[in-house]
XYZ file of C-alpha atoms in Angstrom:
638
model
C 153.241 43.604 107.646
C 156.681 43.276 109.080
C 157.259 43.835 112.753
C 158.898 47.135 113.595
C 162.324 46.925 115.179
C 161.889 48.262 118.681
C 164.670 50.114 120.398
C 164.812 52.043 123.628
C 167.540 53.048 126.002
C 166.506 50.785 128.878
C 166.397 47.638 126.732
C 167.863 44.423 128.082
C 170.830 42.837 126.369
C 168.978 39.515 126.484
C 166.836 38.671 123.443
C 163.172 38.582 124.494
C 161.447 35.222 124.349
C 158.207 33.794 125.663
C 158.543 32.661 129.259
C 158.205 28.912 129.688
C 157.944 29.069 133.482
C 156.099 31.517 135.743
C 158.478 34.265 136.887
C 158.640 35.848 140.321
C 156.022 38.453 139.421
C 153.564 35.741 138.475
C 154.259 33.814 141.694
C 153.546 36.911 143.793
C 150.521 38.065 141.815
C 147.780 35.468 141.306
C 146.233 37.707 138.610
C 149.438 37.802 136.529
C 149.270 36.420 133.015
C 150.614 32.877 132.782
C 152.810 31.535 130.023
C 149.919 29.252 129.000
C 147.669 32.270 128.510
C 150.323 34.059 126.487
C 150.815 30.998 124.297
C 147.065 30.790 123.696
C 147.127 34.403 122.467
C 149.858 33.468 119.993
C 148.166 30.218 118.921
C 144.943 32.109 118.178
C 146.896 34.735 116.194
C 145.677 37.589 118.370
C 149.222 38.429 119.422
C 152.570 37.547 117.882
C 155.485 36.043 119.737
C 157.203 39.437 119.627
C 154.138 41.121 121.197
C 154.211 38.643 124.064
C 157.992 38.723 124.468
C 158.039 42.505 124.791
C 155.307 42.398 127.456
C 157.257 39.779 129.381
C 160.432 41.822 129.030
C 158.617 44.686 130.750
C 157.580 42.405 133.635
C 161.160 41.233 134.128
C 162.621 44.741 134.137
C 159.968 46.807 135.913
C 159.374 46.724 139.637
C 155.777 47.976 139.459
C 154.169 46.771 136.238
C 150.426 46.322 136.892
C 148.625 43.721 134.827
C 146.918 46.365 132.704
C 150.306 47.828 131.695
C 151.522 44.379 130.668
C 148.521 43.972 128.364
C 149.013 47.508 127.025
C 152.659 46.754 126.244
C 151.642 43.707 124.209
C 148.978 45.737 122.389
C 151.388 48.606 121.722
C 153.857 46.175 120.126
C 150.965 44.719 118.109
C 150.044 48.229 116.945
C 153.647 48.952 115.959
C 153.713 45.801 113.847
C 150.553 46.989 112.079
C 152.079 50.343 111.164
C 150.800 52.513 114.011
C 153.105 54.806 115.942
C 151.116 54.857 119.176
C 148.318 53.213 121.136
C 145.463 55.645 121.732
C 143.932 54.718 125.077
C 140.509 56.305 124.559
C 140.072 54.552 121.217
C 141.202 51.287 122.781
C 138.463 51.554 125.410
C 135.771 52.906 123.061
C 136.455 50.528 120.145
C 137.764 47.280 121.680
C 136.805 45.247 118.602
C 139.308 47.252 116.525
C 142.062 45.723 118.668
C 140.708 42.179 118.613
C 139.572 42.398 122.242
C 136.312 40.650 121.344
C 138.220 37.443 120.645
C 137.689 34.773 123.350
C 141.414 34.569 124.027
C 141.435 38.322 124.795
C 138.729 38.159 127.453
C 141.136 38.689 130.354
C 142.734 41.720 128.681
C 139.326 43.234 127.897
C 138.140 42.692 131.468
C 141.332 44.213 132.852
C 141.074 47.319 130.638
C 137.349 47.850 131.270
C 138.016 48.162 134.997
C 139.477 51.656 134.465
C 138.114 54.928 133.182
C 140.360 56.728 130.700
C 141.545 59.205 133.350
C 142.113 56.483 135.930
C 144.082 54.424 133.440
C 146.367 57.356 132.627
C 146.911 58.098 136.326
C 147.842 54.472 136.958
C 150.292 54.388 134.047
C 151.940 57.616 135.149
C 152.849 55.981 138.481
C 154.834 53.182 136.825
C 158.598 53.550 136.630
C 158.383 52.119 133.083
C 156.393 55.098 131.790
C 157.621 58.653 131.200
C 155.232 61.562 130.820
C 156.399 63.202 127.588
C 159.968 63.906 128.675
C 163.214 62.457 127.391
C 164.186 59.835 129.925
C 165.408 56.248 130.080
C 161.912 54.791 130.544
C 160.940 52.472 127.672
C 157.379 53.846 127.400
C 156.010 57.383 127.084
C 152.500 58.607 127.902
C 151.639 61.704 125.871
C 148.264 63.261 125.013
C 146.352 60.167 126.095
C 148.470 57.798 123.991
C 151.146 55.248 124.841
C 154.362 55.191 122.784
C 157.578 53.293 122.747
C 160.132 55.911 123.711
C 162.017 55.704 120.435
C 158.842 56.184 118.371
C 157.771 59.142 120.552
C 161.210 60.745 120.233
C 161.226 60.272 116.451
C 157.737 61.728 116.101
C 158.670 64.796 118.160
C 161.923 65.298 116.253
C 160.275 64.918 112.825
C 157.497 67.338 113.784
C 159.969 69.921 115.080
C 162.142 69.767 111.949
C 159.150 69.821 109.599
C 157.595 72.731 111.469
C 160.823 74.727 111.111
C 160.598 74.322 107.344
C 156.840 74.905 107.216
C 157.449 78.281 108.828
C 160.157 79.179 106.282
C 159.307 81.062 103.090
C 162.107 81.728 100.612
C 162.533 85.117 98.986
C 162.261 84.703 95.224
C 162.513 86.994 92.198
C 158.849 86.828 91.260
C 159.274 88.288 87.768
C 162.023 85.807 86.883
C 160.017 82.954 88.407
C 156.956 83.672 86.276
C 159.073 84.079 83.139
C 160.663 80.691 83.727
C 157.305 79.033 84.409
C 155.922 80.503 81.165
C 158.914 79.181 79.235
C 158.528 75.639 80.605
C 154.750 75.124 80.378
C 152.063 75.635 77.779
C 149.518 78.342 78.447
C 146.458 76.063 78.380
C 144.463 75.063 81.443
C 145.970 71.543 81.574
C 149.204 72.896 83.070
C 147.734 75.161 85.744
C 148.162 72.676 88.604
C 151.767 72.033 87.574
C 152.491 75.756 87.295
C 151.083 76.281 90.776
C 153.194 73.433 92.143
C 156.359 74.991 90.672
C 155.436 78.346 92.162
C 154.945 76.727 95.550
C 158.145 74.660 95.523
C 160.232 77.666 94.471
C 159.123 79.609 97.538
C 159.000 77.027 100.307
C 161.639 75.194 102.311
C 159.275 72.222 102.434
C 156.827 71.348 99.693
C 154.705 68.330 98.833
C 153.599 67.572 95.276
C 150.912 64.911 95.335
C 148.727 63.346 92.688
C 147.664 60.038 91.240
C 149.513 58.073 88.538
C 150.017 60.012 85.327
C 149.290 63.442 86.796
C 152.765 64.712 85.946
C 154.598 64.661 89.276
C 157.948 63.854 87.639
C 157.388 66.353 84.819
C 156.638 68.997 87.409
C 159.605 68.322 89.687
C 162.061 68.347 86.763
C 160.810 71.815 85.921
C 161.031 72.837 89.571
C 164.708 71.853 89.568
C 165.263 73.681 86.276
C 163.655 76.795 87.740
C 165.729 76.648 90.918
C 168.996 76.220 88.991
C 168.029 78.983 86.558
C 167.198 81.371 89.398
C 170.563 80.607 91.021
C 172.371 81.251 87.718
C 170.537 84.548 87.162
C 171.496 85.631 90.685
C 175.167 84.737 89.956
C 175.060 82.121 92.716
C 176.829 78.741 92.550
C 174.788 75.834 91.129
C 172.564 74.163 93.696
C 173.632 70.775 95.023
C 170.627 68.545 94.270
C 169.989 64.919 95.219
C 167.176 62.640 94.056
C 166.111 59.697 96.194
C 163.374 57.110 96.648
C 162.592 54.560 99.383
C 163.216 51.475 97.202
C 165.555 50.438 94.407
C 162.651 49.864 92.034
C 161.224 53.337 92.651
C 164.694 54.854 92.249
C 165.216 53.082 88.917
C 161.854 54.247 87.574
C 162.507 57.847 88.585
C 166.005 57.752 87.030
C 164.571 56.727 83.656
C 161.784 59.283 83.804
C 164.019 62.159 84.948
C 166.594 61.478 82.224
C 163.999 61.638 79.443
C 162.417 64.782 80.884
C 165.693 66.685 81.339
C 166.663 66.047 77.730
C 163.532 67.918 76.583
C 164.027 71.097 78.623
C 164.283 74.295 76.528
C 167.106 75.665 78.677
C 170.804 76.366 78.353
C 173.361 73.597 78.764
C 174.780 75.424 81.789
C 171.480 74.813 83.620
C 170.700 71.341 82.290
C 174.080 69.892 83.274
C 173.376 70.705 86.925
C 170.079 68.804 87.038
C 170.913 65.273 88.238
C 169.382 62.221 86.591
C 170.749 59.518 88.897
C 168.434 58.543 91.750
C 169.625 56.850 94.917
C 167.731 54.858 97.496
C 167.315 56.760 100.754
C 169.374 54.172 102.616
C 172.269 54.612 100.192
C 171.952 58.377 100.387
C 172.137 58.301 104.181
C 174.911 55.702 104.157
C 173.822 52.641 106.112
C 176.383 51.532 108.690
C 176.666 48.733 111.184
C 175.136 49.720 114.501
C 178.107 48.546 116.563
C 178.846 52.150 117.484
C 175.180 53.006 118.007
C 175.004 54.981 114.742
C 172.764 53.648 111.980
C 173.752 56.033 109.165
C 176.910 57.798 108.046
C 175.018 61.078 107.657
C 173.330 62.569 110.708
C 173.124 65.860 112.644
C 176.896 66.232 113.072
C 177.726 64.915 109.587
C 174.918 66.278 107.421
C 174.380 65.673 103.734
C 176.091 68.192 101.449
C 172.861 69.312 99.769
C 170.847 72.380 98.894
C 167.802 70.519 97.532
C 166.516 67.006 98.177
C 163.716 65.420 96.135
C 162.118 62.256 97.541
C 159.863 60.274 95.198
C 157.212 57.750 96.327
C 157.036 59.572 99.648
C 153.911 57.629 100.672
C 156.358 54.805 101.461
C 158.286 56.905 103.995
C 157.941 55.514 107.513
C 158.492 57.598 110.639
C 161.888 56.133 111.522
C 163.353 56.692 108.045
C 161.906 60.205 107.916
C 163.501 60.969 111.294
C 166.923 59.865 110.017
C 166.453 61.841 106.797
C 165.436 65.068 108.521
C 168.308 64.757 110.995
C 170.822 64.404 108.152
C 169.404 67.264 106.077
C 171.205 70.606 106.494
C 169.070 73.385 107.968
C 169.255 75.470 104.768
C 168.303 72.627 102.397
C 164.919 72.491 100.711
C 163.014 69.221 100.661
C 160.441 68.332 98.005
C 158.285 65.252 98.563
C 156.525 63.562 95.629
C 153.845 60.936 96.102
C 150.259 59.821 95.925
C 148.564 60.557 99.254
C 145.824 58.014 98.459
C 148.209 55.072 98.152
C 149.093 52.607 100.862
C 151.237 53.986 103.650
C 154.679 52.620 104.514
C 155.147 49.018 105.605
C 156.779 50.159 108.843
C 155.134 52.442 111.391
C 153.991 55.888 110.349
C 152.304 57.662 107.429
C 154.354 60.827 106.988
C 153.037 61.935 103.575
C 149.406 61.392 104.560
C 149.955 63.289 107.823
C 151.505 66.223 105.968
C 148.640 66.339 103.470
C 145.935 65.947 106.106
C 147.508 68.646 108.255
C 147.319 71.020 105.295
C 143.778 69.886 104.546
C 142.615 70.521 108.103
C 144.188 73.961 107.958
C 142.051 74.618 104.833
C 145.089 75.297 102.692
C 145.615 71.997 100.887
C 144.945 73.078 97.294
C 147.296 75.566 95.714
C 145.560 78.379 93.866
C 147.038 78.958 90.453
C 147.846 82.593 89.764
C 149.959 84.405 87.210
C 150.426 87.468 89.364
C 154.099 88.419 89.523
C 153.527 89.964 92.945
C 151.789 86.958 94.450
C 152.750 86.112 97.999
C 153.692 82.499 98.693
C 150.658 80.416 99.565
C 150.426 79.351 103.207
C 149.971 75.811 101.912
C 152.808 73.350 101.655
C 150.893 70.879 99.468
C 150.248 71.121 95.744
C 147.786 68.617 94.333
C 147.929 67.602 90.683
C 144.437 66.519 89.700
C 144.441 65.893 85.945
C 145.642 62.447 84.894
C 147.348 62.280 81.509
C 147.448 58.470 81.708
C 143.922 57.461 82.711
C 140.591 58.709 81.427
C 138.543 59.506 84.525
C 135.354 58.502 82.669
C 136.361 54.974 81.706
C 138.390 51.887 82.512
C 141.143 51.973 85.122
C 140.796 55.694 85.802
C 137.071 55.450 86.464
C 137.417 52.407 88.730
C 140.419 53.836 90.633
C 138.488 57.039 91.346
C 135.443 55.077 92.513
C 137.608 52.963 94.822
C 139.507 55.976 96.181
C 136.279 57.736 97.103
C 134.639 54.586 98.487
C 131.945 54.516 95.792
C 132.902 51.183 94.169
C 131.432 48.933 96.847
C 129.756 46.712 94.241
C 132.282 44.330 92.691
C 132.805 45.399 89.052
C 131.331 43.381 86.223
C 133.051 43.114 82.865
C 130.790 45.731 81.282
C 131.360 48.354 83.972
C 134.916 49.391 83.139
C 135.597 47.678 79.803
C 137.810 47.210 77.961
C 140.664 48.013 80.363
C 139.297 46.151 83.397
C 138.193 42.523 83.280
C 136.925 40.362 86.134
C 137.710 36.647 86.250
C 136.919 33.977 88.805
C 139.741 31.425 88.563
C 143.469 31.814 89.101
C 144.620 29.700 86.156
C 143.214 32.234 83.704
C 145.624 34.828 85.085
C 148.806 32.839 84.532
C 148.556 33.324 80.748
C 149.753 36.883 81.420
C 153.293 35.495 81.462
C 153.046 33.792 78.034
C 155.008 36.513 76.227
C 157.685 36.397 78.918
C 158.046 32.609 78.638
C 158.268 32.834 74.882
C 161.296 35.113 75.300
C 162.863 32.732 77.833
C 162.393 29.682 75.608
C 163.664 31.381 72.459
C 166.798 32.586 74.271
C 166.352 36.317 73.903
C 168.736 38.619 75.744
C 168.496 39.014 79.521
C 167.647 42.704 79.096
C 164.636 41.911 76.887
C 163.519 39.086 79.194
C 163.618 41.386 82.242
C 161.611 44.045 80.401
C 158.997 41.512 79.308
C 158.729 40.134 82.831
C 158.050 43.648 84.102
C 155.167 44.058 81.651
C 152.884 41.877 83.800
C 152.545 41.061 87.472
C 150.236 39.127 89.770
C 149.433 41.233 92.851
C 148.022 39.621 95.999
C 146.561 41.329 99.030
C 148.011 38.766 101.456
C 151.019 36.462 101.773
C 149.164 33.559 103.369
C 146.026 31.659 102.379
C 144.775 30.001 99.208
C 144.909 33.305 97.307
C 148.037 34.674 98.989
C 151.482 35.195 97.473
C 152.935 31.857 98.583
C 150.044 29.749 97.267
C 149.692 31.732 94.012
C 153.417 31.413 93.257
C 153.192 27.661 93.804
C 150.065 27.422 91.638
C 151.760 29.417 88.878
C 154.772 27.092 88.896
C 152.457 24.034 88.710
C 150.638 25.592 85.752
C 153.909 26.317 83.950
C 155.301 22.839 84.586
C 152.115 21.279 83.284
C 152.434 23.444 80.182
C 156.073 22.224 79.911
C 157.405 25.770 80.107
C 159.523 25.083 83.181
C 162.335 22.613 82.612
C 164.264 21.713 85.787
C 167.955 22.460 85.314
C 168.948 20.355 88.290
C 166.153 18.342 89.943
C 167.278 18.694 93.594
C 167.560 22.483 93.142
C 164.734 25.055 93.204
C 166.506 26.958 90.418
C 165.382 26.686 86.799
C 165.713 28.753 83.645
C 163.165 31.567 83.788
C 162.667 31.566 87.569
C 162.030 35.163 88.688
C 163.247 36.007 92.196
C 162.842 39.015 94.450
C 165.501 39.976 97.000
C 163.995 40.177 100.491
C 167.002 41.451 102.445
C 169.443 44.259 101.636
C 172.997 43.245 100.733
C 175.086 46.378 100.308
C 178.184 44.376 99.361
C 176.391 42.920 96.335
C 174.474 46.170 95.743
C 171.163 44.327 96.016
C 168.219 45.903 97.802
C 165.045 44.487 99.283
C 162.583 44.393 96.361
C 165.137 44.038 93.530
C 164.073 41.449 90.938
C 166.288 39.156 88.883
C 165.713 36.290 86.438
C 167.517 32.941 86.566
C 168.954 32.254 83.103
C 171.804 30.374 81.462
C 174.912 32.511 81.301
C 175.674 33.423 77.661
C 179.367 32.800 78.404
C 179.382 29.518 80.363
C 175.878 28.087 79.977
C 175.630 27.756 83.752
C 172.743 29.117 85.777
C 173.136 32.718 86.826
C 170.651 35.350 88.027
C 170.432 38.431 85.824
C 169.761 41.826 87.423
C 169.479 45.133 85.614
C 172.008 47.636 86.978
C 170.473 51.057 86.410
C 173.555 53.006 87.484
C 175.789 51.210 84.969
C 173.024 50.560 82.424
C 173.898 46.900 81.987
C 173.048 43.378 83.179
C 174.808 42.005 86.262
C 175.131 38.201 86.492
C 175.295 36.602 89.958
C 175.528 32.999 91.134
C 172.267 31.852 92.784
C 174.282 30.712 95.804
C 175.598 34.254 96.349
C 172.196 35.887 96.639
C 170.910 37.093 99.987
C 167.447 35.971 101.066
C 165.139 35.760 98.048
C 161.856 34.224 96.888
C 159.999 33.341 93.693
C 158.049 36.350 92.459
C 155.470 35.501 89.819
C 153.158 36.968 92.460
C 153.996 39.699 94.958
C 152.065 41.595 97.602
C 150.504 44.926 96.723
C 152.769 46.492 99.367
C 155.861 45.191 97.558
C 154.580 46.571 94.248
C 154.646 50.185 95.438
C 157.004 52.231 93.317
C 156.552 49.837 90.383
C 154.587 50.162 87.171
C 153.489 47.390 84.810
C 151.704 47.328 81.477
C 149.132 44.947 82.949
C 148.400 43.636 86.434
C 146.211 40.893 87.818
C 144.836 41.657 91.290
C 144.048 38.627 93.457
C 141.759 39.072 96.468
C 141.346 36.466 99.229
C 138.212 34.386 99.732
C 137.529 35.920 103.168
C 137.954 39.449 104.479
C 141.144 40.420 106.303
C 141.898 43.637 108.232
C 144.811 44.165 105.819
C 142.305 44.927 103.046
C 141.367 48.557 102.459
C 140.398 50.917 99.666
C 143.996 52.230 99.710
C 145.286 48.722 98.989
C 142.828 48.196 96.111
C 143.586 51.661 94.692
C 147.336 51.050 94.876
C 146.978 47.692 93.112
C 144.822 49.100 90.293
C 147.127 52.026 89.635
C 150.230 49.863 89.206
C 148.857 49.153 85.699
C 149.271 51.377 82.667
C 146.913 49.644 80.233
C 144.940 46.752 81.701
C 143.770 45.144 84.932
C 142.393 41.679 85.597
C 140.534 41.208 88.873
C 140.240 37.831 90.578
C 137.398 38.313 93.072
C 136.270 34.927 94.390
C 133.943 36.587 96.910
C 132.118 39.832 96.052
C 131.536 40.513 99.742
C 135.307 40.772 100.270
C 135.487 43.476 97.593
C 132.640 45.430 99.223
C 134.226 45.304 102.665
C 137.670 46.215 101.320
C 136.450 49.303 99.474
C 134.410 50.356 102.500
C 137.442 50.065 104.819
C 139.608 53.188 104.933
C 143.111 52.600 106.259
C 144.007 54.569 109.359
C 147.397 55.014 110.971
C 147.503 56.149 114.593
C 150.167 58.766 115.230
C 150.427 62.232 116.709
C 152.406 63.781 113.838
C 149.422 65.436 112.193
C 148.414 67.141 115.434
C 151.980 68.300 116.067
C 152.110 69.818 112.572
C 148.742 71.527 112.953
C 150.111 73.537 115.858
C 152.183 75.527 113.346
C 149.647 75.842 110.505
């Protein structure tokens, strides 16, 4: 989990760092936390250096920061780094173990917090000049509904909720007869299309709609037909063609959607005048918004005063949308524009703080309107729901293999680690890592026989090792190193230049955006010999130009070897086969959502490396939870 970038109006220009000497507050207050105590928290991995630095920043810049507020600031930063938007004070006091307060190094923090009732704690915080009470102000912290926020996160949550609620309250007048005729022309009449028909009906009549479903349930098929319906309705009403944009959070997800959309549009039984106005090129959200340097305080080119020129926006892989990105997107979207979100609500949430898709789906669920009722009535009123769920998978058989296991994991029923007979032949359990590395044999054969870069990239994307963690003996770093040792021993890796880490066939993943080179975090390239010069170059597939781009290794932004990648990084990707590697001991990062996401990256086969069956049981039993107030703010309007 990456640490969230924290920003608030009262921030110091000095970069925060751990104090090496007691400051004036510590000298005056014998109960203040010493630098030695802070360092112990970091050494024991209870807090990060950023958590501590932000707490110390508060001490330096607040005249009345009681010790309990200092601890809360560190914990709030810790929560932000773990994907939560806020720190819920009642939960903190009722479930201290959830926050690591049972660790010996946290004894002082636990003692300090236990000295206050929930009401007394809130009264104390409200007296600090560092804490605002749910009003826009320069204070860095906000106390709202019994939860502590960083001001920026609170402001983004309020803004996103307000803009979403405006659209949730908006129903769009539609020619019902024409709508049903178009739906009938685009779908078969059998029961298998009823969910998709209902989703089209919903999206045609709402300013905001969510189409959710697992892999292979037809989300892309459905949204292509939604766009065809919207353009056809505009044409029939003699209105100008709708301005439509397609976007996804990552380059990989955008590339996959581009390919899928293009093949779907070509099959539509509609006139050329409609088809030509359905876009097939998908942008990343950052490119759509236009990332800028923040020298002028503006992060994106498009915002409230320079909105996107759009009538319809489709966002794929919306489970990856974090709160901050959603806030920027909603600000840049014109008031009259529809937004359609596609995603799997059961997948992992975003890496950064927030879980926007899950909050939208849960809000609908709590309002008892989550499922869309299919109806062929031409006089049907728009459903009060904003969520359409596609339930039938056309990729996985729910009674066998990957589909059966994914369902059992998603519902928490697969607490017993699977044996090879349980989900055969698609799912196989193994106990040693080396067995997994053979999954790259076909890829290495292509590298060694000098096939084209395009073929090599496609073969590399047919298999992937997915790890739950980065660190540890079964984490990404160690597994990548073990894979390279295995390949060297098998004489498949031949060093091109011994002092260099680069060799023919080395796969690398970009870990930092470089807009000049048009490389995004998550893009994958393969180091190969240039067909023109014979020198080492890294080959990337350029989806927009449909060709290979060759770049010098020295020109690449930050990158790393990627035989193995985290499950989080695999979101938005799809492979023919995956190998899922679990750690030897349980980690709070593990959850049923992580296991489900890993399993459903595969189309045909899954290998599971489960060195400890207890880890599997605990992971499937653990349901991921993101703390935010967005769901409650949405429920107010449902």
